[in-house]
Every structure is written in C-alpha cells, then in structure tokens.
XYZ file of C-alpha atoms in Angstrom:
551
model
C 27.003 -12.336 -12.336
C 26.954 -13.653 -8.679
C 24.901 -16.311 -7.427
C 23.546 -15.939 -4.349
C 21.997 -18.346 -1.892
C 22.007 -21.985 -0.301
C 20.038 -24.544 -0.123
C 18.109 -23.831 3.410
C 18.598 -26.988 5.795
C 15.303 -28.040 7.224
C 16.837 -27.525 10.687
C 15.031 -27.076 14.264
C 15.261 -23.351 14.001
C 14.382 -22.855 10.580
C 11.131 -25.277 11.114
C 10.199 -23.182 13.893
C 10.678 -20.056 11.980
C 8.561 -21.052 9.007
C 5.844 -22.209 11.553
C 5.915 -18.584 13.506
C 5.518 -16.817 9.815
C 2.707 -19.786 8.575
C 0.620 -18.366 11.758
C 1.388 -14.804 11.476
C -0.382 -15.468 7.037
C -3.153 -17.726 8.762
C -4.381 -14.235 11.282
C -3.703 -12.568 7.855
C -5.930 -14.613 5.910
C -8.788 -14.813 8.505
C -8.893 -11.025 9.227
C -9.366 -10.705 5.108
C -11.766 -13.835 5.373
C -13.993 -11.531 7.967
C -13.092 -8.205 6.003
C -15.016 -9.784 3.026
C -17.900 -9.850 4.913
C -18.878 -6.490 4.352
C -21.536 -5.150 6.592
C -22.015 -8.581 7.584
C -24.552 -11.294 6.456
C -27.753 -9.694 6.953
C -26.995 -6.714 5.424
C -25.592 -8.760 2.672
C -29.007 -10.522 2.288
C -30.504 -7.481 2.404
C -28.694 -6.305 -0.356
C -28.866 -9.114 -2.633
C -32.481 -9.122 -2.336
C -32.544 -5.725 -4.462
C -31.273 -7.725 -7.064
C -27.797 -6.549 -6.564
C -24.454 -7.896 -6.488
C -21.639 -7.125 -4.047
C -19.441 -4.995 -4.501
C -16.316 -8.170 -4.994
C -18.985 -9.542 -6.942
C -19.061 -6.746 -8.928
C -15.555 -6.522 -9.500
C -14.978 -10.420 -10.080
C -17.194 -10.231 -12.989
C -15.918 -7.097 -14.422
C -11.976 -8.320 -14.545
C -10.913 -10.899 -16.804
C -9.379 -13.432 -14.041
C -10.636 -12.700 -10.688
C -7.899 -14.602 -8.953
C -5.426 -11.893 -10.781
C -6.995 -9.121 -8.805
C -4.384 -7.148 -6.534
C -6.797 -5.565 -3.765
C -5.342 -2.647 -2.082
C -5.532 -1.264 1.141
C -7.969 -4.199 2.589
C -7.097 -3.226 5.730
C -8.158 0.532 5.483
C -10.012 1.334 9.111
C -9.445 -1.528 10.437
C -9.813 -1.334 14.372
C -11.199 2.100 13.624
C -14.531 3.630 14.121
C -15.868 0.759 16.459
C -18.627 3.504 18.426
C -19.902 3.780 15.272
C -20.172 -0.070 14.633
C -16.806 0.037 12.392
C -15.719 0.252 8.814
C -14.811 -3.091 7.243
C -12.451 -2.262 4.552
C -13.693 1.651 5.015
C -16.525 0.717 3.128
C -15.057 0.853 -0.328
C -13.105 -2.116 -2.538
C -10.551 -0.936 -4.630
C -7.301 -2.301 -6.490
C -6.005 -3.469 -10.231
C -7.204 -6.021 -12.784
C -7.204 -6.303 -16.271
C -10.141 -5.864 -18.326
C -9.133 -7.365 -21.841
C -5.969 -7.646 -20.815
C -5.502 -3.710 -19.842
C -4.314 -2.974 -16.265
C -7.357 -1.328 -14.770
C -7.880 0.379 -11.254
C -10.930 -0.596 -9.980
C -12.914 1.017 -6.968
C -16.176 -0.343 -5.687
C -18.638 0.838 -2.897
C -19.192 -1.851 -0.660
C -23.018 -0.397 0.689
C -23.531 -3.153 2.977
C -21.340 -0.896 5.044
C -23.408 2.397 6.198
C -24.958 1.898 2.830
C -21.832 2.428 0.966
C -21.427 5.927 3.114
C -17.827 7.726 3.458
C -15.799 7.757 6.570
C -12.635 10.174 6.378
C -10.379 7.316 5.720
C -12.859 6.353 3.036
C -11.826 9.595 1.296
C -7.800 8.727 1.723
C -8.468 5.358 0.429
C -10.275 6.745 -2.870
C -8.082 9.849 -2.673
C -4.942 6.915 -3.118
C -6.841 4.700 -5.745
C -7.072 7.933 -7.815
C -3.121 8.664 -7.103
C -2.375 5.370 -8.364
C -4.072 5.900 -11.686
C -2.476 8.933 -12.385
C 0.638 7.792 -11.573
C 0.998 5.195 -13.929
C -1.422 6.562 -16.179
C -4.228 3.533 -15.597
C -7.983 3.609 -16.995
C -10.182 4.010 -13.278
C -13.487 2.362 -13.205
C -15.605 3.905 -10.136
C -18.719 1.008 -8.983
C -20.942 3.679 -7.679
C -23.113 2.866 -4.607
C -23.129 5.221 -1.972
C -25.174 6.988 0.490
C -22.750 9.716 0.923
C -20.806 11.676 3.620
C -20.932 9.735 7.087
C -22.708 13.092 8.794
C -21.134 12.390 12.098
C -17.755 13.079 11.443
C -18.245 15.243 8.538
C -16.019 17.920 9.546
C -13.444 15.314 9.109
C -14.214 14.684 5.419
C -15.677 17.948 3.760
C -13.201 21.140 3.772
C -9.769 19.764 4.296
C -7.214 19.418 0.699
C -6.908 15.845 1.148
C -10.740 15.546 1.972
C -13.657 14.742 -0.546
C -13.925 17.186 -2.851
C -10.372 16.492 -3.485
C -11.930 13.465 -5.602
C -13.640 15.706 -7.994
C -10.421 17.717 -8.298
C -8.848 14.952 -9.253
C -11.781 13.583 -11.842
C -10.937 16.770 -13.823
C -6.881 16.260 -13.811
C -7.127 13.156 -14.914
C -9.467 14.147 -17.745
C -7.224 16.985 -18.635
C -4.443 14.368 -19.066
C -6.401 11.670 -21.321
C -7.152 9.251 -18.404
C -9.571 7.405 -19.063
C -12.890 6.967 -16.460
C -16.278 5.103 -16.563
C -18.442 5.365 -14.273
C -21.085 3.238 -13.092
C -24.065 4.301 -10.735
C -25.383 1.216 -9.127
C -27.196 2.444 -6.556
C -27.697 5.790 -4.560
C -25.198 8.307 -5.796
C -25.971 12.223 -3.554
C -24.960 15.220 -3.253
C -21.516 16.370 -3.429
C -20.702 12.380 -4.256
C -23.039 12.917 -7.999
C -19.398 14.962 -9.196
C -18.238 11.822 -9.321
C -19.791 9.807 -12.133
C -20.762 12.885 -13.931
C -16.842 13.956 -13.475
C -15.947 10.988 -15.921
C -16.030 10.356 -19.153
C -18.742 7.867 -19.555
C -21.334 7.327 -16.625
C -23.654 4.239 -16.644
C -26.813 3.978 -14.282
C -29.062 1.128 -13.252
C -32.399 1.568 -13.921
C -34.441 0.711 -10.608
C -31.715 0.780 -8.219
C -29.436 3.935 -9.528
C -30.022 7.517 -8.868
C -28.282 10.229 -8.461
C -29.049 14.277 -7.682
C -27.646 16.824 -5.701
C -30.361 16.530 -3.148
C -32.530 13.481 -2.493
C -36.630 13.144 -1.715
C -36.259 14.076 1.973
C -34.121 17.208 1.442
C -35.963 18.674 -1.214
C -38.936 18.308 0.722
C -37.341 20.172 3.705
C -35.678 22.687 1.373
C -38.299 23.438 -1.176
C -41.063 21.763 0.320
C -41.532 19.945 -3.100
C -43.156 16.817 -2.721
C -41.223 13.684 -5.060
C -39.754 10.034 -4.780
C -36.030 9.405 -5.574
C -36.686 7.596 -8.792
C -38.852 10.031 -10.058
C -36.208 13.335 -8.935
C -33.052 11.316 -10.489
C -33.431 7.830 -11.442
C -32.307 6.256 -14.967
C -35.026 7.317 -17.282
C -35.091 10.734 -15.520
C -31.168 11.525 -15.540
C -30.633 9.312 -19.201
C -33.540 10.650 -21.298
C -34.639 13.999 -20.176
C -31.684 15.689 -18.242
C -28.768 13.611 -20.549
C -26.802 13.427 -17.219
C -25.669 9.750 -17.668
C -25.320 7.538 -20.753
C -26.546 4.525 -20.897
C -29.385 3.043 -18.596
C -28.439 -0.711 -18.528
C -31.092 -3.240 -16.798
C -29.168 -4.576 -13.912
C -25.598 -5.257 -12.717
C -24.639 -7.376 -15.269
C -25.312 -5.758 -18.481
C -23.974 -3.404 -16.727
C -20.349 -4.386 -15.973
C -20.686 -6.292 -19.566
C -21.154 -2.831 -20.825
C -18.319 -1.181 -19.155
C -16.039 -4.371 -20.345
C -17.084 -3.643 -23.935
C -16.459 0.167 -23.590
C -12.795 -0.929 -21.882
C -12.075 -3.287 -25.216
C -12.285 -0.467 -27.248
C -9.891 2.315 -25.476
C -6.510 2.580 -27.592
C -3.153 1.969 -26.618
C -0.536 4.112 -25.155
C 3.420 4.443 -25.238
C 5.411 2.492 -22.583
C 7.856 3.730 -20.327
C 10.436 1.631 -22.033
C 11.464 -0.494 -18.660
C 13.524 -3.775 -19.570
C 12.156 -7.043 -19.262
C 13.041 -10.536 -20.710
C 11.882 -13.990 -20.234
C 11.244 -14.784 -16.820
C 13.251 -17.279 -14.579
C 12.297 -18.731 -11.216
C 14.761 -18.482 -8.141
C 16.709 -21.489 -7.574
C 15.100 -22.013 -4.261
C 11.294 -21.975 -2.634
C 9.962 -18.507 -2.280
C 7.851 -20.090 0.113
C 11.450 -20.933 2.233
C 11.049 -17.151 2.680
C 8.900 -18.024 5.819
C 11.990 -20.272 6.956
C 14.223 -17.159 6.192
C 12.907 -14.441 8.539
C 13.450 -14.472 12.314
C 10.442 -14.640 14.512
C 11.554 -11.701 16.384
C 12.554 -8.805 13.915
C 15.188 -7.498 15.904
C 17.222 -10.996 15.453
C 19.920 -10.805 12.542
C 19.512 -12.764 9.559
C 21.480 -13.068 5.733
C 19.569 -10.884 3.867
C 21.069 -12.570 0.675
C 18.899 -15.581 1.670
C 15.840 -13.769 1.083
C 17.091 -11.957 -1.809
C 17.547 -15.366 -2.919
C 14.452 -16.278 -2.956
C 12.942 -13.466 -5.054
C 15.220 -12.920 -7.977
C 15.440 -14.855 -11.109
C 17.620 -17.571 -11.204
C 18.882 -16.402 -7.482
C 21.821 -13.682 -9.210
C 22.448 -10.287 -8.757
C 25.057 -7.885 -10.242
C 26.126 -6.560 -7.090
C 27.414 -2.948 -6.765
C 30.178 -2.214 -4.541
C 30.093 -5.240 -2.710
C 32.851 -5.128 -0.372
C 31.885 -1.473 0.896
C 29.265 -0.356 2.691
C 28.094 -3.872 3.955
C 24.848 -3.192 5.876
C 22.892 -2.078 2.730
C 22.780 -4.643 -0.272
C 22.635 -2.819 -3.794
C 22.108 -4.535 -6.452
C 20.756 -4.962 -10.480
C 18.718 -7.968 -10.571
C 15.779 -9.636 -12.635
C 12.142 -10.171 -11.111
C 9.862 -11.999 -12.923
C 12.297 -10.462 -16.093
C 12.073 -7.357 -15.009
C 15.348 -5.225 -14.685
C 15.311 -3.814 -11.392
C 17.988 -2.186 -9.026
C 17.415 -3.602 -5.482
C 18.324 -1.491 -2.409
C 18.190 -3.794 0.507
C 18.619 -3.552 4.463
C 21.958 -6.383 5.420
C 20.465 -7.922 8.554
C 23.423 -9.583 9.124
C 26.409 -8.554 11.554
C 29.416 -7.226 8.763
C 32.969 -6.310 8.959
C 33.389 -3.222 7.442
C 36.749 -2.642 5.531
C 38.530 -1.671 8.388
C 37.398 -4.857 9.539
C 35.269 -3.232 12.173
C 32.017 -5.008 13.358
C 29.031 -2.958 12.134
C 25.255 -3.642 13.045
C 22.815 -5.133 10.962
C 20.078 -3.344 10.322
C 21.880 0.017 10.715
C 22.926 2.217 8.240
C 26.173 3.548 8.223
C 27.960 6.384 6.600
C 29.363 4.354 3.927
C 26.508 2.406 3.371
C 24.601 5.383 2.992
C 27.180 6.594 0.377
C 27.038 3.522 -1.558
C 22.993 3.499 -1.726
C 22.849 7.078 -2.840
C 25.592 6.727 -5.847
C 23.498 3.396 -6.531
C 20.187 5.138 -6.505
C 21.383 7.844 -8.688
C 22.470 4.875 -11.433
C 19.137 3.653 -11.755
C 17.794 6.784 -12.617
C 20.454 7.482 -15.360
C 19.753 4.083 -16.716
C 15.787 4.043 -16.128
C 15.809 0.882 -13.951
C 12.553 0.669 -11.253
C 13.724 0.845 -7.954
C 12.760 -1.532 -5.143
C 13.695 -1.410 -1.418
C 13.958 -4.127 0.741
C 13.156 -2.257 4.258
C 14.027 -3.670 7.411
C 16.153 -0.897 9.149
C 16.569 -0.093 12.660
C 17.854 3.508 12.181
C 21.008 5.721 11.272
C 24.515 4.636 13.538
C 24.608 7.262 16.128
C 27.287 8.648 18.616
C 30.302 10.466 18.716
C 32.511 8.295 15.917
C 29.345 8.744 13.430
C 28.753 11.927 14.216
C 32.411 12.927 13.720
C 31.769 10.682 10.328
C 29.391 12.642 9.043
C 26.742 10.217 9.128
C 24.264 13.444 9.405
C 25.800 14.696 6.120
C 25.886 10.993 4.445
C 21.853 9.766 5.402
C 20.915 13.650 4.408
C 22.842 12.465 0.490
C 20.763 9.337 0.345
C 17.293 10.713 1.435
C 18.259 13.562 -1.253
C 18.643 11.056 -3.809
C 15.683 8.848 -2.743
C 13.272 12.252 -2.562
C 14.653 12.912 -6.096
C 14.539 9.537 -7.847
C 12.446 9.856 -11.005
C 12.391 5.975 -11.197
C 9.590 4.061 -9.960
C 9.916 2.867 -6.567
C 9.013 -0.201 -4.618
C 9.278 -0.843 -1.197
C 8.320 -3.840 1.161
C 8.801 -3.537 4.728
C 10.151 -7.495 5.387
C 10.731 -6.490 9.327
C 11.762 -3.023 10.987
C 11.091 0.625 9.765
C 12.289 2.482 12.411
C 13.219 6.597 12.541
C 14.849 8.310 9.487
C 15.859 4.585 8.444
C 11.839 4.613 7.467
C 12.523 7.688 5.333
C 15.850 6.753 3.918
C 14.721 3.119 2.659
C 11.304 5.333 0.373
C 9.050 5.346 3.161
C 5.401 6.385 2.821
C 6.644 10.334 2.497
C 9.133 9.759 -0.101
C 6.410 9.066 -2.956
C 6.892 4.897 -3.434
C 4.801 4.101 -6.501
C 3.543 1.294 -4.232
C 4.209 0.291 -0.611
C 3.781 -3.153 1.044
C 4.782 -4.795 4.488
C 5.293 -8.149 5.853
C 3.128 -9.649 8.419
C 6.294 -9.380 10.823
C 6.477 -6.027 10.400
C 7.058 -3.043 13.018
C 6.631 0.690 11.706
C 7.798 3.258 14.477
C 9.990 5.844 15.189
C 12.236 3.795 17.019
C 12.322 0.397 18.794
C 9.879 -0.955 21.358
C 12.378 -1.486 24.419
C 14.120 1.806 23.568
C 10.514 3.997 23.198
C 9.639 2.418 26.174
C 12.364 3.263 28.389
C 12.515 6.725 27.417
C 8.509 7.055 27.483
C 9.112 5.288 31.179
C 11.882 7.820 32.515
C 9.346 11.023 31.185
C 6.047 9.759 33.354
C 8.591 8.855 36.677
C 10.330 12.600 36.115
C 6.597 13.790 35.760
C 5.083 11.828 38.803
C 7.739 12.595 41.079
C 7.542 16.636 40.688
C 3.713 15.898 41.789
C 5.398 13.627 44.936
C 4.546 10.370 43.928
C 6.778 7.501 44.023
C 6.423 3.661 42.393
C 7.398 0.610 43.748
C 9.727 -1.891 41.420
C 6.338 -3.727 40.811
C 4.343 -0.689 39.990
C 7.343 0.881 37.530
C 7.095 -2.866 36.356
C 3.322 -2.702 35.461
C 3.818 0.491 33.750
C 6.300 -0.374 31.210
C 4.333 -2.971 30.214
C 1.433 -0.966 29.805
C 3.427 1.585 27.993
C 5.136 -1.207 25.726
C 1.642 -2.870 25.190
C 0.289 0.654 24.052
C 3.565 1.226 21.559
C 3.585 -2.235 19.896
C -0.111 -1.860 18.854
C 0.735 1.073 16.789
C 3.747 -0.361 15.333
C 2.066 -3.437 13.945
C 1.306 -3.686 9.986
C -2.422 -3.870 10.673
C -2.431 -0.268 12.412
C -0.480 0.929 9.037
C -2.379 -0.583 6.726
C -5.747 1.220 8.550
C -4.251 4.319 8.160
C -2.887 3.751 4.927
C 0.503 4.203 5.697
C 1.094 0.982 3.296
C -0.898 -0.393 0.246
C -1.097 -3.783 1.632
C 0.315 -6.365 4.272
C 1.251 -9.180 1.435
C 2.261 -12.517 2.140
C 6.015 -13.273 1.647
C 6.090 -16.139 -0.924
C 4.319 -14.323 -3.228
C 6.795 -11.026 -3.127
C 7.429 -11.579 -6.141
C 4.000 -11.536 -8.014
C 3.766 -8.036 -6.388
C 6.914 -6.603 -7.650
C 6.138 -7.698 -11.042
C 2.296 -6.243 -11.363
C 3.816 -3.108 -9.890
C 6.736 -2.791 -12.819
C 4.062 -3.869 -15.319
C 1.607 -1.187 -13.996
C 4.205 1.615 -13.456
C 5.584 0.528 -17.351
C 2.305 2.130 -18.405
C 3.739 5.455 -17.971
C 6.026 6.636 -20.567
C 6.243 9.646 -19.419
C 9.628 9.854 -17.018
C 11.088 13.263 -15.919
C 14.819 14.330 -16.086
C 16.732 13.325 -12.663
C 18.003 16.085 -11.177
C 19.676 15.193 -7.707
C 19.488 18.386 -6.630
C 22.299 19.577 -4.132
C 24.430 16.700 -2.664
C 27.726 17.324 -0.773
C 30.311 15.182 -1.064
C-alpha cells in the first residue's frame, strides 16, 4: 500500500481555489432550488388543491430516507424549450432510493410542468431510468401523472428507436428478465402512455384523480361521436372493477404510496455480483478540501494524487506501474469499503522514464498502454472501474505519431469498450476530444457518469476551437471580398468563444443527458459507493473478451 496526499496548507492559493469552487456550488444549489419549484407557485397550488402531492413529495414519502435519495438528471432540459415556457427537469423526477432497504429506481411525472406532458428529452430521460434499472437489475416504480406527448413536438418524440415507444418495449424486456415494475396512476394516463402502467407487473390507481384510457373524452367524441366524461370512461372503478385493467383502487396519494411500500417489502432477494467490500474508513484528509485542490481554471495543473487522497479509504492505494506512463494514474483502492480500480488523468507535468517532460492531462503512448493493461486486470479480477476524467486529449505531433499513439490509443479505447465490470465516470475537469472516449465517456456505456461543477466537455479546448473557427470564418468572408479590422476580429473571436464555452458547461451536458448528474466534489465518495452498491445488485457479469488488441 502507498500513502498519498499531503496536509493541505491553508495558504492564499488554496483559499482562492476553495472560494471559487464554493461559488460554483452555490450557483448549482440555487439552480436546483429553482428546478424543484417545477411549473411554479401557481401550478403547485392548483395541483395541491386537488388533494394531490407533488412529484418530489410523493418520492419523499415512498422511500425510507428522503435525505438519501440520489436524484439523477435533475438538469434535464435546462435552458431548453424556452419558446414553450421551459420544462424544468423535463417534467419528470427520477433517481435511486431505498424502499424497505431495497434500492429502487423511482420515476415520477411532475404534473405542475405542462400537466406532466412529455417533451423529447423527457422520453430520453425515462429511457435512461429504465436503462439503469435493467443494467443493475433494480425494481422500478412509476408514479404516473401525465397528459401524454407534448403535441407541438410530437415529431421529435413519437416514431424513432429512442423515442416514446421504446419505453413500452423496455417494459416488456424488463418483465421477461424478472425485474419488478410497479406503476401508480395518480393522475391522467392517456393514449400510448397508458401502456406504461399496464405493461408493469401491477398497477394501482387513485380514485377521483387517476384515469387511464387510449383516448380521452374529447377525442372519443370527435372520433366516434360518443359523449362521456373521463371518469366514466377510464376512472378507478371502471378500470379496476369492470375492465380489470388496474389492480388496486386507492383513496388518495398517501394510501397509494403506503400500498407500494407494502408490495415492495415482499419482493424476494436476488444474488449479488460479489464485488469485494470491507469496513469503510474515511480518507486521512478532509473531503471538503477537494475544493482547494481543484484549480479555478481547468487548464491549470494540479496534483491528482491530492484529489485521490481525499476520496479513497485511509488515503492509500496500490499503484500499478507507478513509474511508467505517468500522465495516467492506475491504482487499486477502496472507497467506502468497496474495492475499485482507478484510472485517473494526472494533471501535473511529469517526467517519463527517459527524463522527458510530459504535459499533465494528455494521454501519451505509455500511459495508454498502461491503462489498457490495468483495465484488463480489473476485468480479470472482477473489480469495478472508476474513471476520474480530466483529459485534454491524446498527444499529437510527429514524435507521437511515429511512436504509434493511434495504435496505443486504440488499444485503450478497445479495452474500455469491451470491459464487462461496472464503469463509473466522473469528469473532474476537462473532457476533450478522443480523451473523452478513452476515459469512458458517455458513448462507452458507463453505468453512471457524473461531472463536477467546473467541468468542461467539448471536442477541444475553447481557445484552440476559437482560433480554428475564427480562421474558417475569416477565410469565408475574404472570399466574399470582406476584410476585418483588428477590433472586428477581436469581437468576432469573443463571440465565437462565448458561444463555444456556453456549450461546454456541465449544465449544457446535463440538460441533454450526456451526464447523469452534476455532483458536489465533497460528496464524491457517497455517489461512488451508491453506484457500486447498485451495480452489485446484478449478479450477471459476462466473460471479458477484449477482442483484437495490437501489441
């Protein structure tokens, strides 16, 4: 074992970095508070006047401890659909919480946002919730209260493979593999959306508020001329006592949630994957001091060992190939008692085995080769992988090309792609270009992927991209006979950088579900521990086959 980390000196530089990161967290928390208001005060008052609980209130009552609910995709649709008045959290709340000490995925429509209507990103968010349930064999609970598809955008949500219909396909697939699904109809459940609760194992319906039908009263009248109200068409008594579509009639939200808890309490237990865990020990250094480790500017270097020292148990690691490929740290460690294999970008400038200086955050041939071998080892030993991603890309230039950087990078990407143990990715700083792929970006199926509030995600850094885009723009204008003054060039560059940087933020990524959540650095251990505990719920791990990896 190797002890890592040094006692943080509360110097001016540390305090400056700490204050900068705290301000990012303050903004993060303020944004979350605003999102939690859903459709706004008036919409909430109207909702509660019907005797209904809000989506988050329903979840709080459903789970054992509301403080231990890991909400995911909170920022879905953030800054999107503004022309329609916005869609806070895409009108759906979901995450992982315990019901009678069983981890469950819980999905709740927020009827205060456009009556719980589904935007395109809402479908994507619900599909992600189902994906997490399937990958980790978790029971899934649907708290349904939705008016159906948001019609102005129906062409972006209805017909494609990753659109609305995929949800019902997933219902069927989960049922076939024995993953429990319970649905509570706590409001409208219309048209194609009616299939979701009825394709679940059991469906509960709240009398007076819940309704389920393929076509509501207005559409029935338009289609066949029948005059009928929604309650008589598909209310609780009709669908439970006459059609037999639903299984339980509940008086109100509270009774419905109590019944769900009772049903979940009787689930049988599955086997586990068998990931190793012992008694948890805290790091030797304060977790909150991560804020003083991370730089204000993500381009600035820092020692990644100091970050690890505030995450891993006892601040100790078993480092693999410590003296080789130093721009990536590979190490076995424990986090909250769980054994993990860590692949982390070293952000300090380092010397390689030849005494040559290597840029921190860049993946060189030797570091890619080392990471490949380590990933294969973790698969051999059934150890979950944690990727701490702060990467500016692979090394470029004639020396790197002649040294086979493409081949070594391909080996690493191959190993990441074919890895069968659970992969958890946290973007702690930069995530640029092919480095995003090699360090297990979203395209490489991490079980979970998170980002710190300071993260930047783009094909390349802002300054490099701005220079390229400016050069292209100027050449286009010059062909048209236009010339720019230095002042005009500067303004154009600033405009390009502003637009580019806005699309590189974790908020932009979270809005589009490129990441599962923006997390506070000081809570990193809690998130990692939850992820491994959840992943351990699926005992089925395929045999690792890395395919063809050139030596």
